[in-house]
Coordinates of C-alpha atoms in Angstrom, one line a residue:
Chain A
M1 CA -5.0 -8.3 3.4
K2 CA -1.7 -8.1 5.3
T3 CA -0.1 -5.7 2.7
W4 CA -3.2 -3.6 2.8
A5 CA -3.1 -3.4 6.6
L6 CA 0.5 -2.2 6.4
I7 CA -0.3 0.5 3.8
V8 CA -3.3 1.7 5.9
D9 CA -1.0 1.7 9.0
T10 CA 1.5 3.9 7.2
W11 CA -1.2 6.3 6.3
R12 CA -2.6 6.4 9.8
E13 CA 0.8 7.1 11.1
A14 CA 1.3 10.0 8.6
L15 CA -2.1 11.3 9.6
A16 CA -1.4 11.2 13.3
R17 CA 1.9 13.0 12.9
Y18 CA 0.2 15.7 10.8
T19 CA 2.7 15.1 7.9
L20 CA -0.2 14.2 5.6
L21 CA -2.3 17.1 6.8
G22 CA 0.6 19.6 6.4
F23 CA 1.4 18.4 2.9
A24 CA -2.3 18.5 1.9
L25 CA -2.7 22.0 3.4
V26 CA 0.4 23.5 1.7
S27 CA -0.5 21.9 -1.7
S28 CA -4.1 23.0 -1.4
L29 CA -3.0 26.6 -0.6
F30 CA -0.7 26.6 -3.6
L31 CA -3.5 25.3 -5.9
L32 CA -6.0 27.8 -4.5
I33 CA -3.6 30.6 -5.2
L34 CA -3.0 29.3 -8.7
T35 CA -6.8 29.0 -9.3
F36 CA -8.0 32.3 -7.9
A37 CA -5.1 34.7 -7.6
L38 CA -3.5 34.1 -10.9
N39 CA -5.3 35.5 -13.9
L40 CA -3.8 35.3 -17.4
D41 CA -5.0 37.3 -20.4
I42 CA -4.3 35.4 -23.6
V43 CA -4.7 37.1 -27.0
D44 CA -4.0 35.2 -30.2
G45 CA -2.1 32.4 -28.5
S46 CA 0.1 34.9 -26.7
L47 CA 0.2 36.0 -23.1
A48 CA -0.8 39.7 -23.3
A49 CA -1.3 40.4 -19.6
G50 CA -1.7 38.8 -16.2
T51 CA -2.4 39.6 -12.6
L52 CA -1.4 37.9 -9.4
F53 CA -3.5 38.8 -6.3
G54 CA -4.9 41.6 -8.5
K55 CA -1.4 43.1 -9.2
A56 CA -0.4 43.3 -12.8
L57 CA 2.5 41.1 -13.9
E58 CA 5.1 42.9 -16.0
F59 CA 6.5 41.3 -19.2
H60 CA 9.8 42.9 -20.3
H61 CA 10.0 41.2 -23.6
G62 CA 6.5 42.0 -24.8
A63 CA 3.8 39.4 -25.4
Q64 CA 5.1 35.8 -25.1
A65 CA 3.7 32.8 -26.8
I66 CA 1.5 31.1 -24.2
D67 CA 2.9 27.6 -24.8
T68 CA 6.4 28.9 -24.1
V69 CA 5.3 30.6 -20.9
V70 CA 3.5 27.4 -19.7
V71 CA 6.3 24.9 -20.4
T72 CA 8.9 27.3 -19.0
G73 CA 6.8 27.8 -15.8
Q74 CA 6.2 24.0 -15.5
S75 CA 9.9 23.3 -16.1
I76 CA 10.8 25.8 -13.3
F77 CA 8.2 24.3 -11.0
A78 CA 9.3 20.7 -11.8
G79 CA 12.9 21.7 -11.0
M80 CA 11.9 23.3 -7.7
L81 CA 9.8 20.3 -6.8
Y82 CA 12.6 17.9 -7.7
V83 CA 14.7 19.4 -4.9
L84 CA 11.9 20.4 -2.5
G85 CA 9.6 17.5 -3.1
V86 CA 12.3 14.9 -2.4
F87 CA 13.4 16.8 0.7
L88 CA 9.8 16.9 2.0
A89 CA 9.1 13.3 1.2
V90 CA 12.3 12.2 3.0
F91 CA 11.3 14.3 6.0
A92 CA 7.8 12.9 6.0
T93 CA 8.8 9.2 5.8
G94 CA 12.1 9.3 7.7
S95 CA 10.7 8.0 11.0
Q96 CA 9.0 5.0 9.5
V97 CA 11.7 2.3 10.0
P98 CA 13.1 3.7 13.3
N99 CA 9.5 3.8 14.7
L100 CA 8.9 0.2 13.5
Q101 CA 12.1 -0.9 15.3
T102 CA 11.3 0.7 18.6
R103 CA 11.7 -1.7 21.4
G104 CA 8.3 -2.9 22.5
T105 CA 6.8 -2.1 19.1
V106 CA 8.8 -4.3 16.8
D107 CA 8.0 -7.3 18.9
L108 CA 4.3 -6.8 18.3
Y109 CA 4.7 -6.7 14.5
L110 CA 7.3 -9.4 14.2
T111 CA 5.5 -12.0 16.3
R112 CA 2.6 -12.0 13.9
P113 CA 2.6 -14.7 11.1
I114 CA 4.1 -12.3 8.6
T115 CA 7.6 -12.5 7.1
R116 CA 10.0 -9.7 7.9
T117 CA 10.5 -9.0 4.2
H118 CA 6.7 -8.7 3.8
L119 CA 6.6 -6.3 6.8
L120 CA 9.4 -4.0 5.5
L121 CA 8.2 -4.0 1.9
G122 CA 4.6 -3.4 3.0
R123 CA 5.7 -0.3 4.9
F124 CA 7.8 0.7 1.8
L125 CA 4.7 0.3 -0.4
G126 CA 2.8 2.4 2.1
A127 CA 5.4 5.2 1.8
I128 CA 5.2 5.0 -2.0
T129 CA 1.4 5.4 -2.0
L130 CA 1.7 8.3 0.4
V131 CA 4.2 10.2 -1.6
T132 CA 2.6 9.3 -5.0
V133 CA -0.8 10.5 -3.9
N134 CA 0.6 13.8 -2.5
L135 CA 2.7 14.3 -5.6
L136 CA -0.2 13.6 -7.9
F137 CA -2.5 15.9 -5.9
L138 CA 0.0 18.8 -6.2
C139 CA 1.4 18.3 -9.7
G140 CA -1.8 16.9 -11.1
G141 CA -3.6 20.0 -9.7
V142 CA -1.0 22.4 -11.1
F143 CA -1.2 20.6 -14.5
V144 CA -5.0 20.7 -14.7
I145 CA -5.4 24.3 -13.4
I146 CA -2.7 25.7 -15.7
S147 CA -3.9 23.7 -18.7
L148 CA -7.5 24.8 -18.1
K149 CA -6.5 28.5 -17.8
T150 CA -4.2 28.5 -20.8
G151 CA -5.5 25.8 -23.0
V152 CA -1.9 24.4 -23.2
W153 CA -1.8 20.7 -22.3
N154 CA 1.8 19.6 -21.7
P155 CA 1.8 15.9 -20.6
R156 CA 5.6 16.0 -20.3
F157 CA 5.0 17.8 -17.0
L158 CA 3.2 14.7 -15.6
V159 CA 5.9 12.3 -16.9
A160 CA 8.4 14.5 -15.0
M161 CA 6.6 13.6 -11.9
G162 CA 7.3 10.0 -12.5
L163 CA 11.1 10.9 -12.7
I164 CA 10.8 12.7 -9.3
L165 CA 9.1 9.6 -7.9
V166 CA 11.9 7.3 -9.1
V167 CA 14.6 9.6 -7.5
F168 CA 12.5 9.7 -4.3
L169 CA 12.2 5.9 -4.3
S170 CA 16.0 5.6 -4.6
F171 CA 16.4 7.8 -1.6
L172 CA 13.7 5.9 0.3
G173 CA 15.6 2.7 -0.3
F174 CA 18.7 4.4 1.2
M175 CA 16.6 5.8 4.1
Y176 CA 15.3 2.3 4.8
L177 CA 18.9 0.9 4.9
V178 CA 20.0 3.7 7.3
G179 CA 16.9 3.2 9.4
V180 CA 17.4 -0.6 9.7
L181 CA 21.0 -0.2 10.6
S182 CA 20.8 2.7 13.0
S183 CA 17.1 2.8 14.3
S184 CA 17.6 6.6 14.4
T185 CA 15.1 9.0 12.8
P186 CA 17.6 12.0 12.7
L187 CA 20.1 9.8 10.9
S188 CA 17.5 8.4 8.5
I189 CA 16.6 12.0 7.5
M190 CA 20.1 13.6 7.6
L191 CA 22.0 11.0 5.6
P192 CA 19.7 11.0 2.6
Y193 CA 19.9 14.8 2.6
A194 CA 23.7 14.6 2.8
L195 CA 23.7 12.0 0.0
Y196 CA 21.6 14.3 -2.1
M197 CA 24.0 17.2 -1.6
F198 CA 27.0 15.0 -2.1
S199 CA 25.8 13.4 -5.3
F200 CA 25.1 16.7 -7.0
P201 CA 28.7 17.8 -7.7
L202 CA 29.6 14.2 -8.8
A203 CA 28.0 15.1 -12.1
A204 CA 31.4 16.8 -12.8
H205 CA 33.3 13.7 -11.8
D206 CA 35.5 13.9 -14.9
H207 CA 36.7 17.4 -13.9
I208 CA 37.1 16.5 -10.2
A209 CA 39.0 13.3 -11.0
A210 CA 41.3 15.2 -13.4
A211 CA 42.1 17.6 -10.5
M212 CA 43.2 14.7 -8.3
D213 CA 46.9 14.0 -7.7
S214 CA 46.5 10.3 -7.2
R215 CA 45.0 7.8 -9.6
F216 CA 43.4 6.0 -6.6
W217 CA 41.3 9.0 -5.6
A218 CA 40.4 9.7 -9.2
N219 CA 39.0 6.2 -9.4
V220 CA 37.2 6.6 -6.1
V221 CA 35.5 9.7 -7.5
H222 CA 34.5 7.9 -10.7
G223 CA 33.3 4.9 -8.6
L224 CA 31.2 7.1 -6.4
Y225 CA 29.7 8.7 -9.5
W226 CA 28.6 5.4 -10.9
V227 CA 27.4 3.9 -7.6
L228 CA 25.5 6.9 -6.1
P229 CA 22.2 8.4 -7.5
K230 CA 22.7 10.8 -10.4
T231 CA 20.7 13.6 -8.9
A232 CA 22.2 16.4 -11.1
E233 CA 21.7 14.5 -14.4
V234 CA 18.2 13.4 -13.6
G235 CA 17.3 17.0 -12.6
R236 CA 18.8 18.4 -15.8
D237 CA 17.0 15.8 -17.9
L238 CA 13.8 16.4 -16.1
T239 CA 13.6 20.2 -16.7
G240 CA 14.9 19.8 -20.2
Y241 CA 12.2 17.2 -20.9
V242 CA 9.4 19.4 -19.6
L243 CA 10.7 22.2 -21.9
G244 CA 10.6 19.8 -24.7
K245 CA 14.4 20.2 -25.4
A246 CA 15.6 16.8 -24.3
T247 CA 14.6 13.2 -23.7
P248 CA 15.7 11.7 -20.4
T249 CA 18.7 9.5 -20.8
L250 CA 18.3 6.0 -19.5
L251 CA 21.7 5.5 -17.7
P252 CA 21.4 8.1 -15.0
L253 CA 17.9 7.1 -14.2
A254 CA 18.7 3.4 -14.3
T255 CA 21.7 3.7 -12.0
T256 CA 19.8 5.9 -9.6
A257 CA 17.0 3.3 -9.4
A258 CA 19.6 0.5 -9.1
F259 CA 21.2 2.3 -6.1
G260 CA 17.8 2.5 -4.4
A261 CA 17.0 -1.1 -5.2
L262 CA 20.3 -2.3 -3.8
C263 CA 19.9 -0.3 -0.6
L264 CA 16.4 -1.7 -0.2
A265 CA 17.6 -5.2 -0.8
A266 CA 20.4 -4.7 1.8
A267 CA 17.9 -3.3 4.2
V268 CA 15.7 -6.4 3.8
V269 CA 18.6 -8.8 4.3
I270 CA 19.8 -7.0 7.4
F271 CA 16.3 -6.7 8.8
N272 CA 15.8 -10.4 8.3
R273 CA 19.0 -11.3 10.1
K274 CA 18.6 -8.9 13.0
S275 CA 17.9 -10.0 16.6
F276 CA 15.4 -7.8 18.5
Chain B
M1 CA 4.5 -28.1 22.5
I2 CA 7.7 -26.1 23.2
S3 CA 11.1 -27.7 23.2
V4 CA 14.5 -26.1 23.7
R5 CA 17.7 -28.1 23.3
G6 CA 21.2 -26.8 24.2
L7 CA 20.2 -23.2 23.5
V8 CA 23.0 -20.7 23.5
K9 CA 22.5 -17.0 22.7
D10 CA 25.4 -14.6 22.6
F11 CA 25.1 -10.8 22.0
R12 CA 28.0 -8.7 20.8
H13 CA 28.4 -5.3 22.3
W14 CA 31.3 -3.2 21.1
G15 CA 33.2 -6.3 20.2
R16 CA 32.6 -7.9 23.6
R17 CA 30.6 -11.1 23.8
L18 CA 27.8 -11.3 26.3
R19 CA 26.2 -14.7 26.8
A20 CA 22.5 -14.4 27.6
L21 CA 21.6 -18.0 27.3
D22 CA 24.0 -20.8 28.2
G23 CA 22.8 -24.2 27.1
V24 CA 19.2 -24.1 28.0
D25 CA 17.1 -27.3 27.9
L26 CA 13.4 -27.1 28.4
E27 CA 10.2 -29.0 27.5
V28 CA 6.7 -27.5 27.9
R29 CA 3.8 -29.9 27.3
R30 CA 0.5 -29.1 25.6
G31 CA -2.1 -27.4 27.8
E32 CA 0.5 -26.7 30.5
V33 CA 1.0 -23.3 32.2
F34 CA 4.7 -23.0 32.5
G35 CA 6.5 -20.3 34.5
L36 CA 10.0 -19.1 33.8
L37 CA 11.5 -17.5 36.8
G38 CA 14.7 -15.5 37.2
A39 CA 16.2 -12.3 38.4
N40 CA 16.5 -9.3 36.1
G41 CA 19.1 -10.1 33.4
A42 CA 18.8 -13.9 33.9
G43 CA 17.9 -14.4 30.2
K44 CA 14.1 -14.9 30.5
T45 CA 13.1 -12.3 27.8
T46 CA 15.9 -13.5 25.5
L47 CA 14.6 -17.1 25.7
I48 CA 11.1 -15.9 24.9
K49 CA 12.4 -13.9 22.0
V50 CA 14.2 -16.9 20.6
L51 CA 11.0 -19.0 20.9
L52 CA 9.2 -16.3 18.9
G53 CA 11.8 -15.9 16.2
L54 CA 12.7 -12.4 17.3
A55 CA 16.2 -13.4 18.1
R56 CA 18.4 -16.0 16.3
P57 CA 20.0 -18.6 18.6
T58 CA 23.8 -18.8 18.5
E59 CA 23.7 -22.6 19.1
G60 CA 21.1 -25.2 19.8
E61 CA 17.6 -25.3 18.7
A62 CA 14.2 -24.1 19.7
R63 CA 10.9 -25.5 18.5
V64 CA 7.3 -24.4 19.0
R65 CA 4.8 -27.0 17.9
G66 CA 7.7 -28.8 16.3
R67 CA 8.5 -25.9 14.0
D68 CA 11.4 -23.4 13.8
P69 CA 9.9 -20.2 15.3
R70 CA 11.7 -18.0 12.7
A71 CA 9.3 -19.3 10.0
A72 CA 6.3 -16.9 9.7
S73 CA 3.9 -19.8 9.5
A74 CA 5.2 -21.1 12.9
R75 CA 3.6 -18.0 14.5
I76 CA 0.1 -18.8 13.3
R77 CA -2.1 -19.0 16.5
V78 CA 0.8 -18.0 18.7
G79 CA 0.0 -15.1 21.0
Y80 CA 2.6 -12.9 22.7
L81 CA 2.4 -10.1 25.2
P82 CA 5.9 -8.5 25.3
E83 CA 7.3 -6.8 28.4
G84 CA 7.0 -3.0 28.1
H85 CA 5.1 -3.2 24.8
R86 CA 4.3 0.0 23.0
F87 CA 1.4 0.0 20.7
P88 CA 1.4 2.8 18.1
G89 CA -0.1 5.7 20.1
Y90 CA -2.1 6.9 17.0
L91 CA -4.3 3.8 17.0
T92 CA -7.4 3.4 19.0
G93 CA -7.9 0.3 21.1
E94 CA -10.2 -1.2 18.5
G95 CA -7.8 0.0 15.6
T96 CA -4.9 -1.8 17.4
L97 CA -6.8 -5.1 17.4
R98 CA -7.8 -4.6 13.8
L99 CA -4.3 -3.9 12.6
F100 CA -2.7 -6.9 14.5
G101 CA -5.6 -9.1 13.6
R102 CA -5.2 -8.4 9.9
L103 CA -1.4 -9.0 10.2
A104 CA -2.3 -12.3 11.8
G105 CA -4.4 -13.1 8.7
L106 CA -7.8 -13.2 10.5
P107 CA -10.8 -12.8 8.1
E108 CA -12.6 -9.5 8.6
R109 CA -15.8 -11.0 10.0
T110 CA -13.9 -13.1 12.5
L111 CA -11.7 -10.1 13.4
E112 CA -14.8 -7.9 14.1
R113 CA -16.3 -10.5 16.4
R114 CA -13.0 -11.3 18.2
A115 CA -12.2 -7.6 18.7
A116 CA -15.6 -6.9 20.3
E117 CA -15.4 -10.0 22.5
L118 CA -11.9 -9.4 23.7
L119 CA -12.4 -5.7 24.4
D120 CA -15.4 -6.6 26.5
L121 CA -13.4 -9.4 28.2
V122 CA -10.6 -7.2 29.2
G123 CA -12.9 -4.4 30.3
L124 CA -12.0 -1.9 27.5
A125 CA -15.2 -1.9 25.5
D126 CA -16.2 1.6 26.6
R127 CA -12.7 2.9 25.8
A128 CA -12.4 1.1 22.4
R129 CA -12.5 4.2 20.4
D130 CA -9.9 6.1 22.5
R131 CA -6.4 6.5 21.3
V132 CA -4.0 4.0 22.9
G133 CA -1.7 7.0 23.7
R134 CA -4.3 8.0 26.3
Y135 CA -4.5 4.6 28.0
S136 CA -3.1 4.0 31.5
K137 CA -0.4 1.4 32.0
G138 CA -2.9 -1.2 33.3
M139 CA -5.2 -0.5 30.3
T140 CA -2.3 -0.9 27.8
Q141 CA -1.4 -4.2 29.5
R142 CA -5.0 -5.5 29.2
L143 CA -5.1 -4.4 25.6
G144 CA -1.9 -6.2 25.0
L145 CA -3.4 -9.3 26.4
A146 CA -6.5 -8.9 24.2
C147 CA -4.1 -8.6 21.2
A148 CA -2.2 -11.7 22.2
L149 CA -5.5 -13.6 22.4
L150 CA -6.8 -12.4 19.1
D151 CA -6.4 -15.5 16.9
E152 CA -7.3 -17.9 19.7
P153 CA -3.8 -19.1 20.2
D154 CA -2.6 -22.6 20.8
V155 CA 0.5 -21.2 22.6
L156 CA 0.5 -18.0 24.6
F157 CA 3.8 -16.3 25.6
L158 CA 3.5 -13.7 28.4
D159 CA 6.4 -11.6 29.5
E160 CA 5.7 -10.0 32.8
P161 CA 1.9 -9.9 32.2
T162 CA 1.0 -8.2 35.5
D163 CA 3.8 -5.7 35.4
G164 CA 2.4 -2.3 36.5
V165 CA -1.1 -3.6 37.0
D166 CA -3.0 -2.9 40.2
P167 CA -4.1 -5.8 42.4
V168 CA -7.7 -5.8 40.9
G169 CA -6.3 -5.8 37.4
R170 CA -3.8 -8.5 38.4
R171 CA -6.7 -10.7 39.6
Q172 CA -8.6 -10.0 36.3
I173 CA -5.5 -11.1 34.3
R174 CA -5.1 -14.2 36.4
D175 CA -8.7 -15.2 35.9
L176 CA -8.4 -14.6 32.2
L177 CA -5.3 -16.8 32.1
L178 CA -7.0 -19.6 34.0
A179 CA -10.0 -19.3 31.6
T180 CA -7.6 -19.4 28.6
R181 CA -5.8 -22.5 30.0
A182 CA -9.2 -24.2 30.3
T183 CA -9.5 -24.0 26.5
G184 CA -6.3 -26.1 26.2
T185 CA -4.0 -23.3 25.4
T186 CA -0.4 -23.8 26.4
I187 CA 0.8 -20.8 28.4
F188 CA 4.5 -19.7 28.9
I189 CA 4.9 -17.0 31.5
N190 CA 8.0 -15.0 32.3
S191 CA 7.7 -13.3 35.6
H192 CA 9.5 -12.2 38.7
L193 CA 6.3 -11.9 40.7
L194 CA 6.7 -15.3 42.2
S195 CA 3.4 -15.3 44.1
E196 CA 1.6 -14.9 40.8
V197 CA 3.5 -17.7 39.2
E198 CA 2.8 -19.9 42.2
R199 CA -0.9 -19.4 41.8
T200 CA -1.0 -19.8 38.1
C201 CA 1.6 -22.3 36.9
D202 CA 1.8 -26.0 36.8
R203 CA 5.5 -26.2 36.3
V204 CA 8.3 -23.7 36.6
A205 CA 12.0 -23.4 35.7
I206 CA 14.4 -21.1 37.4
L207 CA 16.9 -19.4 35.1
H208 CA 20.1 -18.0 36.5
H209 CA 22.8 -16.3 34.4
G210 CA 21.3 -18.0 31.3
R211 CA 21.2 -21.5 32.7
V212 CA 18.2 -23.5 34.0
I213 CA 19.2 -24.3 37.6
R214 CA 16.0 -26.0 38.7
Q215 CA 12.8 -27.1 37.2
G216 CA 9.8 -29.0 38.2
T217 CA 6.1 -28.8 39.3
V218 CA 5.2 -26.0 41.7
E219 CA 4.0 -28.7 44.1
G220 CA 7.4 -30.5 43.9
L221 CA 9.5 -27.4 44.4
T222 CA 7.5 -25.9 47.2
R223 CA 8.0 -29.0 49.4
P224 CA 6.5 -29.4 52.8
T225 CA 8.5 -28.0 55.7
Q226 CA 8.8 -29.0 59.3
R227 CA 6.6 -26.0 60.1
F228 CA 2.9 -26.1 60.9
R229 CA 0.2 -23.6 61.2
L230 CA -1.7 -23.9 64.4
R231 CA -5.0 -22.2 65.3
L232 CA -6.9 -22.6 68.5
A233 CA -10.7 -22.3 68.7
T234 CA -10.4 -19.7 71.5
D235 CA -8.1 -16.7 72.1
A236 CA -6.3 -18.5 74.9
P237 CA -2.6 -18.1 75.0
L238 CA -0.4 -21.1 74.1
P239 CA 1.5 -22.7 77.0
A240 CA 4.9 -21.7 75.6
E241 CA 7.0 -23.2 78.2
Q242 CA 5.4 -26.7 78.0
L243 CA 5.6 -26.6 74.3
Q244 CA 9.3 -25.7 74.4
A245 CA 9.7 -28.6 76.8
V246 CA 8.4 -31.1 74.1
G247 CA 10.7 -29.6 71.6
A248 CA 8.4 -27.3 69.6
A249 CA 9.4 -23.7 68.6
V250 CA 6.4 -21.4 68.5
S251 CA 6.0 -18.0 66.9
S252 CA 2.8 -16.1 66.2
S253 CA 1.7 -14.1 63.2
N254 CA -1.7 -12.6 62.1
G255 CA -3.6 -14.2 65.0
A256 CA -2.3 -17.7 64.2
F257 CA 0.7 -19.6 65.5
E258 CA 3.5 -21.3 63.6
V259 CA 5.2 -24.2 65.3
E260 CA 8.4 -25.8 64.1
V261 CA 9.0 -29.4 65.1
A262 CA 11.8 -31.9 64.4
D263 CA 9.5 -34.7 63.5
L264 CA 5.9 -36.0 63.6
E265 CA 6.5 -37.6 67.0
T266 CA 7.2 -34.1 68.4
L267 CA 4.1 -32.7 66.7
N268 CA 1.9 -35.4 68.4
R269 CA 3.5 -34.6 71.7
L270 CA 2.6 -31.0 71.1
V271 CA -1.1 -32.0 70.5
D272 CA -1.1 -34.0 73.6
T273 CA 0.2 -31.1 75.6
L274 CA -2.4 -28.7 74.3
R275 CA -5.2 -31.2 74.9
A276 CA -3.9 -31.8 78.5
E277 CA -4.3 -28.0 79.0
R278 CA -7.9 -28.4 77.7
L279 CA -7.2 -26.1 74.7
L280 CA -9.5 -26.7 71.7
I281 CA -7.5 -27.1 68.5
A282 CA -9.2 -25.6 65.4
E283 CA -6.5 -26.2 62.8
I284 CA -3.1 -27.8 62.3
S285 CA -1.9 -27.6 58.7
P286 CA 1.6 -28.2 57.3
L287 CA 3.3 -25.2 55.7
R288 CA 5.0 -25.5 52.4
A289 CA 8.0 -23.4 51.4
A290 CA 6.8 -20.5 49.3
L291 CA 8.2 -20.4 45.7
E292 CA 9.9 -17.2 46.7
D293 CA 11.8 -19.1 49.5
V294 CA 12.8 -21.8 47.1
F295 CA 13.9 -19.3 44.5
V296 CA 16.0 -17.4 46.9
E297 CA 17.5 -20.6 48.3
V298 CA 18.3 -22.1 44.9
V299 CA 19.8 -18.9 43.5
G300 CA 21.7 -18.4 46.7
E301 CA 23.2 -21.9 46.4
E302 CA 24.2 -21.2 42.8
E303 CA 25.8 -17.9 43.7
A304 CA 27.8 -19.6 46.5
R305 CA 29.4 -22.1 44.1

């Protein structure tokens, strides 16, 4: 009951701040365009012609096998969503912890017979449900519409959504840590963005470390690579998997998840020890 | 019901240590209305926060119903109205009570009944479906009180409960507290509105720079003075010169007189003088020092040390 109350509270907050409505509107618009404005003409398993808003699409390499077109399109979409979706999700949930810790509000929550761990994890669960439902609506919608239009059912696209969710959860854990430490919404949004940007080039940690003069700094670069989320590798694996060219490797995903879990655990410990 | 032993609370601010509570000892008995008085920054809110598990004591111990307030289970049937509380503005009055009632673990049916009862009790039944963000300060305060009373608390902590509330609302809150006390609830009030405390509390403690410098019953602290209220049955003036001659100092305020005498012998001489002048006495009553006077005096003495 308490957990449910916290999840409902998270949704109410998202509704009141129009984040849920905004997300639903943008997703619905995209799905409507996909449904009504995009028409594909498939002949003998190949894409012969297509129109977008009534305008003919040009194919420079002649007729393409429809399954190639679909998986390529889904792969590009998954790649875009990997960046954009995580950014939007961070933006939508960044104020959660700072709002909870607002003076005059935190007292009301913490003086109920509920543990601080339960309170924080209940809100975390609320954020997960919020982002999962939005992601499922958008990606599930894209999957169903494209599959119905083309007859190509590529379940790898749906699995890729799971990978996006894992990466988002990792950043959500980090965001909770920043939120608990700083009680600042701008910092809770900006630092995950900065981390996302910073972690991307670390995929080339071997090259960067080789360019370092000092062994110490080379180790720092390697250390950061292993500690921080592997956003570039997971992104590469994700698009490759949707294309059917690769299977996601476990290590980048596991270390990314571990980073989020550690951040969340630290957030819980600090939240429990904090005086308000 | 509430006990505090040698409580110390330090805050760190940029490496500097600030002592908010400095060895506080307190005992509040079951069913008592206890008032904690103090100037701004005396440590009143910090003490309440320690008693509710919001802040961790640096030294000493605090117990509410014999339990450590940091344990979640210790907060079952404990109500709290924080100072300057901010309910999430996106919730309605009813939604607020539902959320906090669920977090208190109230069963749905009980919650539904209690929410309706309390909204009615605090005069918000007709605004129950309005967003809290649109409530006035007084309404928010009354909603806060309803929220604090949700799970029929054994112990109720109120931090400046009448802050920002108009006189009518203040009286409503006072009546509500007296009705709550009648059910056996222990009430712990933080306030700097001394007249309110004087009317509501059984016992008080005065906190100054984090230390309890005086505590006792309201009756005991507001001791009788050598001043008396005197009212005559007619509008006749007092024979000031004769009264001065017997050793009574007279002043008038709001149609009544205040006389200050050295002892009861002088007071009786004063009565004899008035009767000799054929003046009909309607009332003579001893005046007690107001809690405010006691507070100012005690804090002044402490400052002078």
